[in-house]
CSV table of C-alpha atoms and ligand atoms in Angstrom, one decimal:
chain,number,residue,atom,x,y,z
A,396,MET,CA,-10.0,9.3,-63.5
A,397,ALA,CA,-7.7,9.8,-60.6
A,398,LYS,CA,-4.0,9.7,-61.2
A,399,TYR,CA,-3.2,7.1,-58.6
A,400,ARG,CA,-5.1,4.9,-56.2
A,401,ILE,CA,-3.7,4.9,-52.7
A,402,GLY,CA,-4.6,2.8,-49.7
A,403,LEU,CA,-3.9,4.9,-46.6
A,404,GLY,CA,-3.3,2.8,-43.6
A,405,VAL,CA,-3.6,4.6,-40.3
A,406,THR,CA,-2.3,3.0,-37.1
A,407,GLY,CA,-2.6,3.8,-33.4
A,408,GLY,CA,-0.3,6.7,-32.4
A,409,ILE,CA,-0.6,10.3,-31.4
A,410,ALA,CA,0.4,11.3,-35.0
A,411,ALA,CA,-2.7,9.6,-36.4
A,412,TYR,CA,-4.3,13.0,-36.7
A,413,LYS,CA,-1.7,14.0,-39.2
A,414,ALA,CA,-3.0,11.2,-41.6
A,415,VAL,CA,-6.0,13.5,-42.2
A,416,GLU,CA,-3.7,16.1,-43.7
A,417,VAL,CA,-1.9,13.5,-45.7
A,418,LEU,CA,-5.2,12.4,-47.1
A,419,ARG,CA,-6.1,16.0,-48.1
A,420,LEU,CA,-2.8,16.6,-49.7
A,421,LEU,CA,-3.0,13.3,-51.7
A,422,GLN,CA,-6.5,14.2,-52.8
A,423,LYS,CA,-5.3,17.7,-53.9
A,424,ALA,CA,-2.7,15.8,-56.0
A,425,ASP,CA,-5.5,14.0,-57.8
A,426,CYS,CA,-5.2,10.7,-56.0
A,427,ASP,CA,-8.1,8.5,-55.1
A,428,VAL,CA,-7.6,7.5,-51.5
A,429,SER,CA,-9.2,4.7,-49.5
A,430,VAL,CA,-8.5,4.5,-45.8
A,431,ALA,CA,-8.0,1.5,-43.5
A,432,MET,CA,-7.5,1.9,-39.8
A,433,THR,CA,-6.3,-0.3,-37.0
A,434,ARG,CA,-8.6,-0.7,-34.0
A,435,HIS,CA,-6.1,1.4,-31.9
A,436,ALA,CA,-6.0,4.1,-34.5
A,437,THR,CA,-9.7,4.7,-34.0
A,438,GLU,CA,-9.0,5.6,-30.4
A,439,PHE,CA,-7.1,8.7,-31.7
A,440,VAL,CA,-9.2,9.7,-34.8
A,441,GLN,CA,-12.7,8.7,-35.6
A,442,PRO,CA,-13.2,6.7,-38.8
A,443,LEU,CA,-16.0,9.2,-39.5
A,444,THR,CA,-13.4,11.9,-40.2
A,445,PHE,CA,-11.9,9.9,-43.0
A,446,ARG,CA,-15.3,8.7,-44.3
A,447,ALA,CA,-16.5,12.2,-44.6
A,448,LEU,CA,-13.4,13.2,-46.5
A,449,THR,CA,-13.3,10.2,-48.8
A,450,ASP,CA,-17.0,9.5,-49.1
A,451,LYS,CA,-16.1,5.8,-48.6
A,452,HIS,CA,-16.5,3.2,-45.9
A,453,VAL,CA,-13.4,3.2,-43.7
A,454,ILE,CA,-12.3,-0.4,-43.0
A,455,VAL,CA,-11.2,-1.3,-39.6
A,456,ASP,CA,-12.4,-4.9,-39.3
A,457,ASP,CA,-13.2,-7.4,-42.2
A,458,TYR,CA,-15.8,-9.0,-40.0
A,459,ASP,CA,-17.6,-5.9,-39.1
A,460,PRO,CA,-21.3,-6.4,-40.2
A,461,GLU,CA,-21.3,-2.9,-41.5
A,462,ASN,CA,-18.5,-3.6,-43.8
A,463,PRO,CA,-20.0,-3.7,-47.3
A,464,ASP,CA,-17.3,-6.0,-48.7
A,465,PRO,CA,-16.9,-9.5,-47.1
A,466,ILE,CA,-13.4,-10.0,-48.6
A,467,ALA,CA,-12.3,-6.4,-48.3
A,468,HIS,CA,-8.6,-7.1,-47.6
A,469,ILE,CA,-8.3,-8.9,-50.9
A,470,ASN,CA,-10.2,-6.3,-53.0
A,471,PHE,CA,-8.8,-3.3,-51.2
A,472,SER,CA,-5.2,-4.6,-51.5
A,473,GLN,CA,-5.5,-5.3,-55.2
A,474,GLU,CA,-7.1,-2.1,-56.2
A,475,ILE,CA,-4.3,0.2,-55.1
A,476,ASP,CA,-1.0,1.5,-56.6
A,477,LEU,CA,0.5,2.2,-53.2
A,478,LEU,CA,-0.2,1.2,-49.6
A,479,LEU,CA,0.9,4.1,-47.5
A,480,ILE,CA,1.1,3.7,-43.7
A,481,VAL,CA,0.9,7.0,-41.8
A,482,PRO,CA,1.8,6.9,-39.0
A,483,ALA,CA,3.3,3.4,-38.6
A,484,THR,CA,3.7,2.1,-35.0
A,485,ALA,CA,6.4,-0.3,-33.9
A,486,ASN,CA,3.6,-2.9,-33.7
A,487,ILE,CA,2.5,-2.7,-37.3
A,488,ILE,CA,6.1,-2.6,-38.5
A,489,GLY,CA,6.7,-5.8,-36.4
A,490,LYS,CA,3.6,-7.4,-37.9
A,491,PHE,CA,4.5,-6.6,-41.5
A,492,ALA,CA,8.1,-7.8,-41.0
A,493,ASN,CA,6.9,-11.1,-39.6
A,494,GLY,CA,4.0,-11.9,-41.8
A,495,VAL,CA,1.4,-11.6,-39.0
A,496,ALA,CA,-2.0,-11.0,-40.4
A,497,ASP,CA,-4.4,-10.7,-37.5
A,498,ASP,CA,-6.4,-7.6,-38.6
A,499,PHE,CA,-7.5,-5.9,-41.7
A,500,LEU,CA,-4.4,-3.7,-42.3
A,501,SER,CA,-1.8,-6.5,-41.7
A,502,SER,CA,-3.8,-8.9,-43.9
A,503,THR,CA,-3.9,-6.2,-46.6
A,504,TYR,CA,-0.1,-5.9,-46.4
A,505,LEU,CA,0.2,-9.6,-47.1
A,506,ALA,CA,-2.4,-9.6,-49.8
A,507,THR,CA,-1.1,-6.6,-51.8
A,508,THR,CA,1.2,-6.5,-54.8
A,509,ALA,CA,1.3,-2.7,-54.7
A,510,LYS,CA,4.3,-0.7,-53.5
A,511,VAL,CA,4.3,-0.2,-49.8
A,512,MET,CA,5.6,3.0,-48.1
A,513,VAL,CA,5.8,3.3,-44.3
A,514,ALA,CA,6.2,6.5,-42.3
A,515,PRO,CA,7.0,5.5,-38.7
A,516,ALA,CA,6.3,7.7,-35.6
A,517,MET,CA,7.1,6.6,-32.1
A,518,ASN,CA,9.1,7.4,-29.0
A,519,THR,CA,12.9,7.4,-29.6
A,520,THR,CA,13.6,4.5,-27.3
A,521,MET,CA,11.0,2.4,-29.1
A,522,TRP,CA,12.4,3.4,-32.5
A,523,GLU,CA,15.9,2.6,-31.5
A,524,GLN,CA,15.1,-0.8,-29.9
A,525,PRO,CA,17.0,-3.6,-31.7
A,526,ALA,CA,13.7,-5.4,-32.2
A,527,THR,CA,12.2,-2.4,-34.1
A,528,GLN,CA,15.4,-1.8,-36.1
A,529,ARG,CA,15.6,-5.5,-37.0
A,530,ASN,CA,12.0,-5.3,-38.3
A,531,VAL,CA,12.7,-2.1,-40.2
A,532,ALA,CA,15.8,-3.7,-41.8
A,533,GLN,CA,13.7,-6.8,-42.7
A,534,LEU,CA,11.0,-4.7,-44.3
A,535,LYS,CA,13.6,-2.7,-46.3
A,536,ALA,CA,15.1,-6.0,-47.5
A,537,ASP,CA,11.6,-7.0,-48.5
A,538,GLY,CA,11.3,-3.9,-50.7
A,539,VAL,CA,9.3,-1.6,-48.4
A,540,TYR,CA,10.0,2.1,-48.7
A,541,PHE,CA,10.5,4.1,-45.5
A,542,VAL,CA,9.9,7.8,-44.9
A,543,GLU,CA,12.4,7.9,-42.0
A,544,PRO,CA,11.2,9.6,-38.8
A,545,VAL,CA,12.9,12.8,-38.0
A,546,ALA,CA,14.4,14.3,-34.8
A,547,GLY,CA,12.5,16.8,-32.8
A,548,GLU,CA,10.3,17.2,-29.8
A,549,LEU,CA,8.1,14.2,-29.4
A,550,ALA,CA,4.6,13.9,-27.9
A,551,CYS,CA,6.2,12.4,-24.8
A,552,LYS,CA,8.1,15.8,-24.3
A,553,THR,CA,11.5,14.2,-25.1
A,554,VAL,CA,13.8,15.3,-27.9
A,555,GLY,CA,15.1,12.6,-30.3
A,556,THR,CA,14.4,10.7,-33.5
A,557,GLY,CA,10.9,9.3,-33.8
A,558,LYS,CA,8.8,12.2,-35.0
A,559,LEU,CA,6.7,11.7,-38.1
A,560,GLU,CA,8.3,13.4,-41.1
A,561,ASP,CA,6.4,16.6,-42.3
A,562,VAL,CA,3.2,15.6,-44.0
A,563,GLU,CA,4.2,17.6,-47.1
A,564,ASN,CA,7.4,15.5,-47.3
A,565,ILE,CA,5.6,12.3,-46.9
A,566,VAL,CA,3.2,13.1,-49.7
A,567,LYS,CA,6.1,14.3,-51.9
A,568,GLN,CA,7.9,11.1,-51.4
A,569,ALA,CA,4.8,9.0,-52.0
A,570,LEU,CA,4.1,10.8,-55.3
A,571,ALA,CA,7.8,10.7,-56.3
A,572,LEU,CA,7.7,6.9,-55.8
A,573,LEU,CA,4.6,6.6,-57.9
A,574,GLU,CA,5.9,8.9,-60.6
A,575,THR,CA,9.4,7.7,-60.9
A,576,GLY,CA,9.0,4.1,-60.1
A,577,ASP,CA,11.5,2.1,-58.1
A,578,ARG,CA,14.5,4.4,-57.6
A,579,ARG,CA,16.4,1.5,-56.0
A,580,GLN,CA,16.5,-0.4,-59.3
A,581,GLU,CA,18.3,2.6,-60.9
A,582,THR,CA,20.8,3.2,-58.1
A,583,GLY,CA,21.3,-0.3,-56.7
A,584,ASP,CA,20.5,1.2,-53.3
A,585,VAL,CA,18.6,-1.3,-51.3
A,586,SER,CA,18.3,0.7,-48.1
A,587,GLY,CA,14.6,1.3,-48.7
A,588,SER,CA,14.8,5.0,-47.9
A,589,LEU,CA,13.5,7.1,-50.7
A,590,ALA,CA,15.5,10.2,-51.7
A,591,PRO,CA,14.9,12.2,-54.8
A,592,VAL,CA,15.8,10.2,-57.9
A,593,SER,CA,19.6,10.2,-58.9
A,594,ASP,CA,19.8,14.0,-59.1
A,595,LEU,CA,23.5,14.0,-58.3
A,596,SER,CA,24.6,11.4,-60.8
A,597,LYS,CA,26.8,13.8,-62.7
A,598,GLU,CA,28.8,14.8,-59.6
A,599,ASN,CA,32.0,13.5,-58.1
A,600,PHE,CA,32.2,14.4,-54.4
A,601,LEU,CA,35.4,14.6,-52.4
A,602,ILE,CA,34.6,15.0,-48.8
A,603,THR,CA,36.9,15.3,-45.8
A,604,VAL,CA,35.5,13.8,-42.6
A,605,GLY,CA,36.3,13.4,-38.9
A,606,GLY,CA,39.1,14.8,-36.8
A,607,THR,CA,42.8,14.8,-37.3
A,608,ARG,CA,45.5,13.6,-34.9
A,609,GLU,CA,48.7,15.6,-34.6
A,610,ALA,CA,51.5,13.7,-33.0
A,611,ILE,CA,53.4,15.2,-30.0
A,612,ASP,CA,55.5,12.1,-29.7
A,613,PRO,CA,55.0,8.4,-30.5
A,614,VAL,CA,52.4,8.0,-27.8
A,615,ARG,CA,50.6,11.4,-27.5
A,616,PHE,CA,48.7,13.6,-29.9
A,617,ILE,CA,46.5,16.7,-30.2
A,618,SER,CA,43.0,16.1,-31.5
A,619,ASN,CA,39.4,17.1,-31.2
A,620,HIS,CA,35.9,15.7,-30.5
A,621,SER,CA,34.8,15.2,-34.1
A,622,SER,CA,32.9,11.9,-34.7
A,623,GLY,CA,32.7,12.1,-38.5
A,624,LYS,CA,28.9,11.7,-38.3
A,625,MET,CA,28.0,14.8,-40.3
A,626,GLY,CA,30.6,14.2,-43.0
A,627,PHE,CA,29.6,10.6,-43.4
A,628,ALA,CA,25.9,11.6,-43.6
A,629,VAL,CA,26.7,13.9,-46.5
A,630,ALA,CA,28.7,11.2,-48.2
A,631,GLU,CA,26.0,8.6,-47.7
A,632,ALA,CA,23.2,10.9,-48.9
A,633,ALA,CA,25.2,12.1,-52.0
A,634,ALA,CA,26.0,8.5,-53.0
A,635,ALA,CA,22.3,7.6,-52.5
A,636,ARG,CA,21.5,10.4,-54.9
A,637,GLY,CA,23.7,8.9,-57.6
A,638,ALA,CA,27.0,10.8,-57.0
A,639,LYS,CA,30.4,9.1,-57.0
A,640,VAL,CA,31.8,9.8,-53.6
A,641,THR,CA,35.3,9.6,-52.1
A,642,VAL,CA,35.8,10.3,-48.5
A,643,VAL,CA,39.1,11.3,-46.9
A,644,ALA,CA,38.5,10.3,-43.3
A,645,GLY,CA,40.5,11.2,-40.3
A,646,VAL,CA,39.7,9.8,-36.9
A,647,THR,CA,36.0,8.9,-36.7
A,648,THR,CA,34.0,7.2,-34.0
A,649,VAL,CA,31.4,5.7,-36.4
A,650,GLU,CA,31.8,3.4,-39.4
A,651,PRO,CA,31.8,4.9,-42.9
A,652,PRO,CA,28.7,4.3,-45.1
A,653,ALA,CA,29.0,1.2,-47.3
A,654,ASN,CA,28.3,3.1,-50.6
A,655,VAL,CA,31.4,5.3,-50.7
A,656,ASN,CA,35.2,5.0,-51.4
A,657,VAL,CA,37.1,5.7,-48.2
A,658,ILE,CA,40.8,6.8,-47.9
A,659,ARG,CA,42.1,7.1,-44.3
A,660,ALA,CA,44.4,10.0,-43.2
A,661,VAL,CA,45.5,10.6,-39.6
A,662,SER,CA,47.1,14.0,-39.5
A,663,ALA,CA,46.2,17.3,-41.3
A,664,GLU,CA,49.3,16.7,-43.5
A,665,ASP,CA,48.1,13.2,-44.5
A,666,MET,CA,44.7,14.6,-45.2
A,667,HIS,CA,46.1,17.4,-47.3
A,668,ALA,CA,48.2,14.9,-49.3
A,669,ALA,CA,45.2,12.6,-49.9
A,670,VAL,CA,43.0,15.5,-51.0
A,671,LYS,CA,45.6,16.7,-53.4
A,672,ALA,CA,45.9,13.3,-54.9
A,673,GLU,CA,42.1,13.0,-55.5
A,674,ILE,CA,41.0,16.6,-56.2
A,675,ALA,CA,41.4,16.4,-60.0
A,676,HIS,CA,38.4,14.1,-60.3
A,677,ALA,CA,36.1,16.1,-58.0
A,678,THR,CA,33.3,18.4,-59.1
A,679,VAL,CA,32.2,19.2,-55.5
A,680,PHE,CA,34.6,19.4,-52.5
A,681,VAL,CA,33.1,19.4,-49.0
A,682,GLY,CA,35.3,20.2,-46.1
A,683,ALA,CA,33.5,18.5,-43.2
A,684,ALA,CA,36.6,17.5,-41.3
A,685,ALA,CA,37.6,19.1,-38.1
A,686,VAL,CA,41.2,19.6,-39.2
A,687,ALA,CA,43.6,20.7,-36.5
A,688,ASP,CA,44.6,24.2,-37.2
A,689,TYR,CA,48.0,23.7,-35.5
A,690,ALA,CA,50.3,20.7,-35.0
A,691,PRO,CA,53.4,20.3,-32.9
A,692,ALA,CA,56.2,22.0,-34.7
A,693,ASN,CA,58.7,19.2,-34.0
A,694,ALA,CA,57.0,15.9,-33.0
A,695,ALA,CA,59.5,14.0,-30.9
A,696,ASP,CA,60.8,10.7,-32.2
A,697,ALA,CA,60.9,9.2,-28.8
A,698,LYS,CA,58.5,9.5,-25.9
A,699,ILE,CA,58.9,12.8,-24.1
A,700,LYS,CA,60.0,12.3,-20.4
A,701,LYS,CA,58.9,14.5,-17.5
A,702,ASP,CA,62.5,15.1,-16.5
A,703,GLY,CA,61.3,16.9,-13.4
A,704,ARG,CA,59.6,19.7,-15.3
A,705,ASP,CA,56.5,21.4,-13.9
A,706,VAL,CA,55.7,23.2,-17.1
A,707,LEU,CA,56.2,21.8,-20.6
A,708,THR,CA,55.8,24.2,-23.5
A,709,LEU,CA,54.8,22.8,-26.9
A,710,GLU,CA,55.6,24.8,-30.0
A,711,LEU,CA,52.8,24.5,-32.6
A,712,LYS,CA,52.9,25.4,-36.3
A,713,LYS,CA,50.0,26.1,-38.6
A,714,THR,CA,48.7,23.2,-40.6
A,715,PRO,CA,47.8,23.5,-44.3
A,716,ASP,CA,44.3,24.9,-44.7
A,717,ILE,CA,43.0,22.2,-47.0
A,718,LEU,CA,39.7,24.0,-47.7
A,719,SER,CA,41.4,27.3,-48.7
A,720,GLU,CA,44.0,25.4,-50.9
A,721,VAL,CA,41.2,23.5,-52.7
A,722,SER,CA,39.3,26.7,-53.2
A,723,LYS,CA,42.3,28.7,-54.5
A,724,ASN,CA,43.3,26.0,-57.0
A,725,ARG,CA,39.9,24.9,-58.1
A,726,HIS,CA,39.2,23.9,-61.7
A,727,THR,CA,36.3,25.5,-63.5
A,728,GLY,CA,32.9,24.4,-62.4
A,729,MET,CA,34.0,23.0,-59.1
A,730,LEU,CA,31.9,23.8,-56.1
A,731,VAL,CA,33.6,24.2,-52.7
A,732,VAL,CA,31.6,23.8,-49.5
A,733,GLY,CA,32.9,24.4,-45.9
A,734,PHE,CA,31.7,23.9,-42.4
A,735,ALA,CA,32.0,26.4,-39.6
A,736,ALA,CA,31.6,25.3,-36.0
A,737,GLU,CA,31.3,28.3,-33.8
A,738,THR,CA,30.3,29.2,-30.2
A,739,ASN,CA,29.3,32.8,-30.8
A,740,ASP,CA,28.4,35.2,-33.6
A,741,VAL,CA,27.9,32.1,-35.7
A,742,VAL,CA,26.6,33.6,-38.9
A,743,GLY,CA,29.0,36.6,-38.8
A,744,TYR,CA,32.1,34.4,-38.4
A,745,ALA,CA,30.8,31.9,-40.9
A,746,ARG,CA,30.3,34.6,-43.5
A,747,THR,CA,33.8,35.9,-42.9
A,748,LYS,CA,35.1,32.4,-43.4
A,749,MET,CA,33.2,32.1,-46.6
A,750,GLU,CA,34.8,35.3,-48.0
A,751,LYS,CA,38.3,34.5,-46.7
A,752,LYS,CA,38.3,31.0,-48.1
A,753,GLY,CA,36.3,31.8,-51.3
A,754,LEU,CA,33.6,29.3,-50.6
A,755,ASP,CA,30.3,28.7,-52.5
A,756,LEU,CA,28.4,27.5,-49.4
A,757,VAL,CA,29.1,27.3,-45.7
A,758,VAL,CA,27.2,25.2,-43.2
A,759,ALA,CA,27.4,27.0,-39.9
A,760,ASN,CA,26.5,25.6,-36.6
A,761,ASP,CA,26.5,26.8,-33.0
A,762,ILE,CA,28.0,23.9,-31.1
A,763,THR,CA,26.8,25.2,-27.8
A,764,LYS,CA,23.2,24.4,-28.7
A,765,ALA,CA,21.7,21.2,-27.4
A,766,GLY,CA,21.3,18.7,-30.2
A,767,ALA,CA,24.0,20.4,-32.4
A,768,GLY,CA,27.7,19.8,-32.9
A,769,PHE,CA,30.1,17.0,-32.2
A,770,ASN,CA,29.1,13.4,-31.6
A,771,THR,CA,25.4,13.9,-31.7
A,772,ASP,CA,23.0,12.3,-34.3
A,773,THR,CA,21.3,15.5,-34.8
A,774,ASN,CA,22.3,19.0,-35.8
A,775,ILE,CA,21.0,22.6,-36.0
A,776,ALA,CA,22.6,24.8,-38.7
A,777,THR,CA,22.4,27.8,-41.0
A,778,ILE,CA,23.4,27.4,-44.6
A,779,LEU,CA,25.0,30.5,-46.0
A,780,THR,CA,25.3,30.9,-49.8
A,781,ARG,CA,27.7,33.2,-51.7
A,782,ALA,CA,24.7,35.1,-53.1
A,783,GLY,CA,23.8,36.2,-49.5
A,784,GLY,CA,21.2,33.5,-48.8
A,785,GLU,CA,20.7,32.2,-45.3
A,786,ILE,CA,18.7,29.0,-44.8
A,787,GLU,CA,17.9,28.1,-41.3
A,788,LEU,CA,17.9,24.3,-40.6
A,789,PRO,CA,16.1,23.5,-37.3
A,790,LEU,CA,16.9,20.5,-35.2
A,791,MET,CA,17.0,17.4,-37.4
A,792,SER,CA,19.0,14.2,-37.9
A,793,LYS,CA,22.4,14.7,-39.5
A,794,ARG,CA,21.3,12.4,-42.4
A,795,GLU,CA,18.3,14.6,-43.1
A,796,MET,CA,20.5,17.7,-42.9
A,797,ALA,CA,22.8,16.1,-45.4
A,798,ASP,CA,20.0,16.0,-47.9
A,799,ARG,CA,19.1,19.6,-47.3
A,800,ILE,CA,22.8,20.6,-47.8
A,801,LEU,CA,22.8,18.6,-51.1
A,802,ASP,CA,19.6,20.3,-52.2
A,803,GLU,CA,21.4,23.7,-51.8
A,804,ILE,CA,24.4,22.4,-53.7
A,805,LEU,CA,22.1,21.3,-56.5
A,806,LEU,CA,20.5,24.7,-56.6
A,807,LEU,CA,24.0,26.4,-57.0
A,808,ARG,CA,24.6,24.0,-59.9
A,809,LYS,CA,21.4,25.2,-61.6
A,810,ASN,CA,22.1,28.9,-61.1
T,356,CTP,N1,39.6,23.3,-42.7
T,356,CTP,C1,40.5,22.7,-43.5
T,356,CTP,N2,41.8,22.7,-43.2
T,356,CTP,C2,42.3,23.2,-42.1
T,356,CTP,C3,41.4,23.8,-41.2
T,356,CTP,C4,40.0,23.9,-41.6
T,356,CTP,O1,40.1,22.2,-44.6
T,356,CTP,N3,43.6,23.2,-41.7
T,356,CTP,C5,38.2,23.4,-43.1
T,356,CTP,C6,37.2,22.5,-42.3
T,356,CTP,O2,37.0,21.3,-42.8
T,356,CTP,C7,36.0,23.4,-42.3
T,356,CTP,C8,36.5,24.8,-42.3
T,356,CTP,O3,37.8,24.7,-42.9
T,356,CTP,O4,35.2,23.2,-43.5
T,356,CTP,C9,36.6,25.4,-40.9
T,356,CTP,O5,37.3,26.5,-41.0
T,356,CTP,P1,38.4,27.0,-39.9
T,356,CTP,O6,38.9,28.2,-40.4
T,356,CTP,O7,39.3,25.9,-39.6
T,356,CTP,O8,37.5,27.1,-38.7
T,356,CTP,P2,38.0,27.4,-37.3
T,356,CTP,O9,39.2,26.6,-36.9
T,356,CTP,O10,36.8,27.3,-36.4
T,356,CTP,O11,38.5,28.9,-37.6
T,356,CTP,P3,38.8,30.0,-36.6
T,356,CTP,O12,39.8,29.3,-35.7
T,356,CTP,O13,39.3,31.1,-37.4
T,356,CTP,O14,37.5,30.3,-35.9
């Protein structure tokens, strides 16, 4: 007998052909798969392809005279352990979210008590539309699992979020859901996204995030372009995987995730003090902040006047290197992770930084590349490990990259 029975719903998008590979991988994992397609999906892939691979009738329309089962949406929906939609268009997400049941697949969704997992794929603008995001949020609140779309080059030749997740990852997440049950009941996470089960529940993360502001006088400061997006993504992902997370956040342009403890710090000095106060509890320290390396040596108490000067010279002094300090004074078993934003010889400089600061892992990125660096939702990076490993991370969302970084941290823990 097959391990799991899966209803694979295919909807009408370019990525529909990838559902064939998902089917094959599920079958290899000993799953019995039945396929339902929307009418539009059949414009992209012939039902015959799925019929040949499953040896079963592929249901598109309940009322089709060739359909062997007159109440197929009831029978189909009640004979499965998981309804998996690959790819999911904005249209099917909208129908599921609003209880519209005007074809076989949407009726099946309403009729099923099985778990439902949705892997969206669409153009970035469609994905980011408030209407789509509202529907996604509604479905997550209804208990539907999402395999979030990733960033990359889309069929419409634009680069952005909306690409179907790798088929291997979709299958992995579907099987993990079936094997481990509802992760959200364990972690209290109701976001609907599925990450590996609480694999960081033994860790306490302390993460610096965002940029610092170094006062010149009461109205002016030196700062940088950091948004805090990458650091917050790591914080959110670690918490979603069961870790206790404290973030020391400098200046950020985005809101912190809801599932972490946030301490605000404006200057490098403040950040250093906050980290020192918290570090005793940490098992993993991640320095994701863009800490100013230098601050005005003597910040003026009153606003500096021009006083007819053409040139004004500011004297700067070195700020404490928080990451180096943490690394030097670390307690046994603590892992220390740094970031390196470079414009040239990225890996070379990052490796030097790793050695100089005594780090276990460095996430290095070339901030000159499109889609990487400050204030973007995506990143491109190389993870360097102390043992000499180099893991290339191509263009992906910062949230997705956060999980990849955490996977490497977990590997260090196991070695
Ligand atoms: N960092 C820190 N405290 C500082 C400066 C940097 O904790 N005062 C951390 C950052 O959070 C990041 C890493 O160190 O994890 C970046 O290293 P850094 O040496 O500051 O990078 P650069 O400023 O780019 O170094 P350099 O000027 O030598 O290129």
